[in-house]
Amino acid sequence: MDKIFNPFRHITGTKALVMGLIFIVATSLIEWSNGLAQDSYIHYTYSNATLWRVVALDLFYWLLPTLLLYVCGLILSRSQIRLVDVFGTAAFAKLLLLPMLALQLLPCVQTQMKGVVDAIMSGAQPTGVQLTVTTLYGIWALAWLILYYVWAYNGYATSCNVRGWRAILLFVLVQIVVTIASTLWGSYLL
């Protein structure tokens, strides 16, 4: 179970960073091929953004919280923190966004999800099938998102060698600040 919830005792540094960057690019390709883009820290929207813009946004939303967590690690930790470990574990945690977004590659999911958005935009009521597919996708996405946050925290705690309530508090604060701030400026970046 430890490898499932904290793989960062076994993979860190350059290896985690390289694999994580591959995961970020793969996520970007899935987004772009589905007409999606990350318009805030944990939100994806329909967009006709270019592939390069989608990749740039995904990299930005990886770098910003990771840099803040690195600073928090410097404040809390008494040990030497390697930048490559912090950025590597944060990038590797992005692996968990792949299955969340990959389900959108299924044509039936794409059609139903877009149908819900179109219905809401036109003021119509989505169909029962559309709502069912959207609800099931929401449950699927939430499960992967929860596991992503577990990995993100464990990557931060392991790479910065921090534990306890202060580490948890700073991690949660960074997540909240980045989420709120990116919601305010996200549409300008897209």
PDB file of C-alpha atoms in Angstrom, residues 10-171:
ATOM      1  CA  HIS A  10      11.301   4.793  -4.348  1.00  0.00           C
ATOM      2  CA  ILE A  11      11.381   7.397  -7.119  1.00  0.00           C
ATOM      3  CA  THR A  12      12.788  10.912  -6.772  1.00  0.00           C
ATOM      4  CA  GLY A  13      15.209  13.269  -8.394  1.00  0.00           C
ATOM      5  CA  THR A  14      15.958  13.404 -12.077  1.00  0.00           C
ATOM      6  CA  LYS A  15      14.133  10.145 -12.834  1.00  0.00           C
ATOM      7  CA  ALA A  16      10.916  11.471 -11.276  1.00  0.00           C
ATOM      8  CA  LEU A  17      11.355  14.815 -13.039  1.00  0.00           C
ATOM      9  CA  VAL A  18      11.857  13.307 -16.492  1.00  0.00           C
ATOM     10  CA  MET A  19       8.955  10.889 -16.092  1.00  0.00           C
ATOM     11  CA  GLY A  20       6.805  13.680 -14.659  1.00  0.00           C
ATOM     12  CA  LEU A  21       7.510  15.952 -17.617  1.00  0.00           C
ATOM     13  CA  ILE A  22       6.457  13.109 -19.912  1.00  0.00           C
ATOM     14  CA  PHE A  23       3.210  12.802 -17.912  1.00  0.00           C
ATOM     15  CA  ILE A  24       2.591  16.554 -18.178  1.00  0.00           C
ATOM     16  CA  VAL A  25       3.095  16.499 -21.951  1.00  0.00           C
ATOM     17  CA  ALA A  26       0.854  13.423 -22.267  1.00  0.00           C
ATOM     18  CA  THR A  27      -1.835  15.201 -20.241  1.00  0.00           C
ATOM     19  CA  SER A  28      -1.490  18.224 -22.511  1.00  0.00           C
ATOM     20  CA  LEU A  29      -1.914  16.052 -25.589  1.00  0.00           C
ATOM     21  CA  ILE A  30      -5.085  14.509 -24.163  1.00  0.00           C
ATOM     22  CA  GLU A  31      -6.451  17.947 -23.313  1.00  0.00           C
ATOM     23  CA  TRP A  32      -5.611  19.406 -26.711  1.00  0.00           C
ATOM     24  CA  SER A  33      -7.037  16.432 -28.631  1.00  0.00           C
ATOM     25  CA  ASN A  34     -10.310  16.837 -26.718  1.00  0.00           C
ATOM     26  CA  GLY A  35     -10.476  20.608 -27.169  1.00  0.00           C
ATOM     27  CA  LEU A  36      -9.696  21.213 -23.502  1.00  0.00           C
ATOM     28  CA  ALA A  37      -7.230  23.454 -21.695  1.00  0.00           C
ATOM     29  CA  GLN A  38      -6.334  23.979 -18.067  1.00  0.00           C
ATOM     30  CA  ASP A  39      -7.756  27.389 -17.213  1.00  0.00           C
ATOM     31  CA  SER A  40      -6.926  27.269 -13.498  1.00  0.00           C
ATOM     32  CA  TYR A  41      -5.052  25.043 -11.087  1.00  0.00           C
ATOM     33  CA  ILE A  42      -7.573  22.203 -10.948  1.00  0.00           C
ATOM     34  CA  HIS A  43     -10.040  23.136 -13.673  1.00  0.00           C
ATOM     35  CA  TYR A  44     -10.210  22.243 -17.334  1.00  0.00           C
ATOM     36  CA  THR A  45     -12.438  23.985 -19.851  1.00  0.00           C
ATOM     37  CA  TYR A  46     -13.356  23.608 -23.495  1.00  0.00           C
ATOM     38  CA  SER A  47     -10.976  25.683 -25.569  1.00  0.00           C
ATOM     39  CA  ASN A  48      -9.536  25.932 -29.045  1.00  0.00           C
ATOM     40  CA  ALA A  49      -6.088  26.785 -27.665  1.00  0.00           C
ATOM     41  CA  THR A  50      -3.045  25.655 -29.616  1.00  0.00           C
ATOM     42  CA  LEU A  51      -1.054  22.660 -28.414  1.00  0.00           C
ATOM     43  CA  TRP A  52       1.812  24.915 -27.328  1.00  0.00           C
ATOM     44  CA  ARG A  53      -0.519  27.063 -25.260  1.00  0.00           C
ATOM     45  CA  VAL A  54      -2.031  23.982 -23.584  1.00  0.00           C
ATOM     46  CA  VAL A  55       1.463  22.677 -22.754  1.00  0.00           C
ATOM     47  CA  ALA A  56       2.540  26.102 -21.456  1.00  0.00           C
ATOM     48  CA  LEU A  57      -0.528  26.331 -19.201  1.00  0.00           C
ATOM     49  CA  ASP A  58       0.031  22.821 -17.830  1.00  0.00           C
ATOM     50  CA  LEU A  59       3.673  23.635 -17.109  1.00  0.00           C
ATOM     51  CA  PHE A  60       2.696  26.912 -15.456  1.00  0.00           C
ATOM     52  CA  TYR A  61       0.154  25.193 -13.185  1.00  0.00           C
ATOM     53  CA  TRP A  62       2.820  22.657 -12.221  1.00  0.00           C
ATOM     54  CA  LEU A  63       5.602  25.198 -11.599  1.00  0.00           C
ATOM     55  CA  LEU A  64       3.656  27.767  -9.554  1.00  0.00           C
ATOM     56  CA  PRO A  65       2.490  25.567  -6.648  1.00  0.00           C
ATOM     57  CA  THR A  66       5.721  23.584  -6.726  1.00  0.00           C
ATOM     58  CA  LEU A  67       7.805  26.719  -6.325  1.00  0.00           C
ATOM     59  CA  LEU A  68       5.616  27.825  -3.383  1.00  0.00           C
ATOM     60  CA  LEU A  69       5.933  24.374  -1.787  1.00  0.00           C
ATOM     61  CA  TYR A  70       9.708  24.523  -2.260  1.00  0.00           C
ATOM     62  CA  VAL A  71       9.795  27.820  -0.350  1.00  0.00           C
ATOM     63  CA  CYS A  72       7.608  26.282   2.379  1.00  0.00           C
ATOM     64  CA  GLY A  73      10.010  23.345   2.554  1.00  0.00           C
ATOM     65  CA  LEU A  74      12.949  25.715   2.966  1.00  0.00           C
ATOM     66  CA  ILE A  75      11.119  27.403   5.847  1.00  0.00           C
ATOM     67  CA  LEU A  76      10.153  24.169   7.635  1.00  0.00           C
ATOM     68  CA  SER A  77      12.967  21.739   6.919  1.00  0.00           C
ATOM     69  CA  ARG A  78      16.207  21.509   8.802  1.00  0.00           C
ATOM     70  CA  SER A  79      17.773  19.335   6.133  1.00  0.00           C
ATOM     71  CA  GLN A  80      19.176  20.118   2.710  1.00  0.00           C
ATOM     72  CA  ILE A  81      16.420  20.203   0.078  1.00  0.00           C
ATOM     73  CA  ARG A  82      17.223  19.370  -3.519  1.00  0.00           C
ATOM     74  CA  LEU A  83      15.233  21.410  -6.025  1.00  0.00           C
ATOM     75  CA  VAL A  84      15.175  18.486  -8.464  1.00  0.00           C
ATOM     76  CA  ASP A  85      13.461  16.293  -5.841  1.00  0.00           C
ATOM     77  CA  VAL A  86      10.714  18.822  -5.118  1.00  0.00           C
ATOM     78  CA  PHE A  87      10.006  19.537  -8.782  1.00  0.00           C
ATOM     79  CA  GLY A  88      10.417  15.885  -9.742  1.00  0.00           C
ATOM     80  CA  THR A  89       7.944  14.512  -7.226  1.00  0.00           C
ATOM     81  CA  ALA A  90       5.433  17.252  -8.061  1.00  0.00           C
ATOM     82  CA  ALA A  91       5.718  16.461 -11.769  1.00  0.00           C
ATOM     83  CA  PHE A  92       5.491  12.708 -11.176  1.00  0.00           C
ATOM     84  CA  ALA A  93       2.252  13.178  -9.218  1.00  0.00           C
ATOM     85  CA  LYS A  94       0.718  14.506 -12.464  1.00  0.00           C
ATOM     86  CA  LEU A  95       0.569  10.866 -13.572  1.00  0.00           C
ATOM     87  CA  LEU A  96      -2.734  10.634 -11.719  1.00  0.00           C
ATOM     88  CA  LEU A  97      -4.328  13.280 -13.919  1.00  0.00           C
ATOM     89  CA  LEU A  98      -3.827  11.058 -16.967  1.00  0.00           C
ATOM     90  CA  PRO A  99      -6.545   8.479 -16.178  1.00  0.00           C
ATOM     91  CA  MET A 100      -8.835  11.282 -15.047  1.00  0.00           C
ATOM     92  CA  LEU A 101      -8.574  13.012 -18.423  1.00  0.00           C
ATOM     93  CA  ALA A 102      -8.094   9.876 -20.543  1.00  0.00           C
ATOM     94  CA  LEU A 103     -11.716   8.856 -20.022  1.00  0.00           C
ATOM     95  CA  GLN A 104     -12.613  11.904 -22.099  1.00  0.00           C
ATOM     96  CA  LEU A 105     -11.025  10.170 -25.089  1.00  0.00           C
ATOM     97  CA  LEU A 106     -14.053   7.876 -25.282  1.00  0.00           C
ATOM     98  CA  PRO A 107     -16.441   9.271 -27.899  1.00  0.00           C
ATOM     99  CA  CYS A 108     -19.538   8.517 -25.801  1.00  0.00           C
ATOM    100  CA  VAL A 109     -18.115  10.460 -22.847  1.00  0.00           C
ATOM    101  CA  GLN A 110     -17.081  13.370 -25.084  1.00  0.00           C
ATOM    102  CA  THR A 111     -20.521  13.561 -26.664  1.00  0.00           C
ATOM    103  CA  GLN A 112     -22.428  13.439 -23.396  1.00  0.00           C
ATOM    104  CA  MET A 113     -20.159  15.912 -21.589  1.00  0.00           C
ATOM    105  CA  LYS A 114     -20.320  18.401 -24.456  1.00  0.00           C
ATOM    106  CA  GLY A 115     -24.084  17.839 -24.591  1.00  0.00           C
ATOM    107  CA  VAL A 116     -24.402  18.917 -20.962  1.00  0.00           C
ATOM    108  CA  VAL A 117     -22.341  22.057 -21.580  1.00  0.00           C
ATOM    109  CA  ASP A 118     -24.315  22.898 -24.730  1.00  0.00           C
ATOM    110  CA  ALA A 119     -27.633  22.341 -22.950  1.00  0.00           C
ATOM    111  CA  ILE A 120     -26.664  24.555 -20.032  1.00  0.00           C
ATOM    112  CA  MET A 121     -25.344  27.274 -22.352  1.00  0.00           C
ATOM    113  CA  SER A 122     -28.597  27.286 -24.322  1.00  0.00           C
ATOM    114  CA  GLY A 123     -30.761  27.245 -21.207  1.00  0.00           C
ATOM    115  CA  ALA A 124     -32.116  23.752 -21.896  1.00  0.00           C
ATOM    116  CA  GLN A 125     -32.291  20.834 -19.481  1.00  0.00           C
ATOM    117  CA  PRO A 126     -29.631  18.128 -20.061  1.00  0.00           C
ATOM    118  CA  THR A 127     -30.993  14.650 -20.748  1.00  0.00           C
ATOM    119  CA  GLY A 128     -30.925  11.870 -18.180  1.00  0.00           C
ATOM    120  CA  VAL A 129     -28.173  10.045 -20.076  1.00  0.00           C
ATOM    121  CA  GLN A 130     -26.073  13.198 -20.197  1.00  0.00           C
ATOM    122  CA  LEU A 131     -26.488  13.759 -16.473  1.00  0.00           C
ATOM    123  CA  THR A 132     -25.731  10.115 -15.677  1.00  0.00           C
ATOM    124  CA  VAL A 133     -22.526  10.118 -17.732  1.00  0.00           C
ATOM    125  CA  THR A 134     -21.489  13.465 -16.238  1.00  0.00           C
ATOM    126  CA  THR A 135     -22.139  12.216 -12.693  1.00  0.00           C
ATOM    127  CA  LEU A 136     -20.191   8.991 -13.251  1.00  0.00           C
ATOM    128  CA  TYR A 137     -17.330  10.945 -14.815  1.00  0.00           C
ATOM    129  CA  GLY A 138     -17.412  13.332 -11.841  1.00  0.00           C
ATOM    130  CA  ILE A 139     -17.044  10.427  -9.398  1.00  0.00           C
ATOM    131  CA  TRP A 140     -14.201   8.972 -11.515  1.00  0.00           C
ATOM    132  CA  ALA A 141     -12.429  12.348 -11.676  1.00  0.00           C
ATOM    133  CA  LEU A 142     -12.881  13.041  -7.955  1.00  0.00           C
ATOM    134  CA  ALA A 143     -11.299   9.699  -7.004  1.00  0.00           C
ATOM    135  CA  TRP A 144      -8.223  10.429  -9.151  1.00  0.00           C
ATOM    136  CA  LEU A 145      -8.052  14.021  -7.907  1.00  0.00           C
ATOM    137  CA  ILE A 146      -8.064  12.878  -4.261  1.00  0.00           C
ATOM    138  CA  LEU A 147      -5.260  10.433  -4.974  1.00  0.00           C
ATOM    139  CA  TYR A 148      -3.400  13.206  -6.837  1.00  0.00           C
ATOM    140  CA  TYR A 149      -3.517  15.413  -3.719  1.00  0.00           C
ATOM    141  CA  VAL A 150      -2.294  12.516  -1.570  1.00  0.00           C
ATOM    142  CA  TRP A 151       0.642  11.998  -3.937  1.00  0.00           C
ATOM    143  CA  ALA A 152       1.322  15.736  -4.165  1.00  0.00           C
ATOM    144  CA  TYR A 153       1.476  16.031  -0.370  1.00  0.00           C
ATOM    145  CA  ASN A 154       3.614  12.908   0.019  1.00  0.00           C
ATOM    146  CA  GLY A 155       5.970  14.151  -2.691  1.00  0.00           C
ATOM    147  CA  TYR A 156       6.291  17.486  -0.894  1.00  0.00           C
ATOM    148  CA  ALA A 157       6.757  15.877   2.526  1.00  0.00           C
ATOM    149  CA  THR A 158       9.281  13.329   1.271  1.00  0.00           C
ATOM    150  CA  SER A 159      11.347  15.654  -0.920  1.00  0.00           C
ATOM    151  CA  CYS A 160      11.452  18.430   1.707  1.00  0.00           C
ATOM    152  CA  ASN A 161      11.789  16.019   4.642  1.00  0.00           C
ATOM    153  CA  VAL A 162       8.913  17.634   6.534  1.00  0.00           C
ATOM    154  CA  ARG A 163       6.152  16.113   8.633  1.00  0.00           C
ATOM    155  CA  GLY A 164       3.453  17.106  11.068  1.00  0.00           C
ATOM    156  CA  TRP A 165       0.712  19.671  11.249  1.00  0.00           C
ATOM    157  CA  ARG A 166       2.856  22.576  10.007  1.00  0.00           C
ATOM    158  CA  ALA A 167       3.729  20.728   6.813  1.00  0.00           C
ATOM    159  CA  ILE A 168       0.090  19.775   6.267  1.00  0.00           C
ATOM    160  CA  LEU A 169      -1.105  23.307   7.000  1.00  0.00           C
ATOM    161  CA  LEU A 170       1.358  24.919   4.584  1.00  0.00           C
ATOM    162  CA  PHE A 171       0.538  22.357   1.887  1.00  0.00           C
TER     163      PHE A 171
END
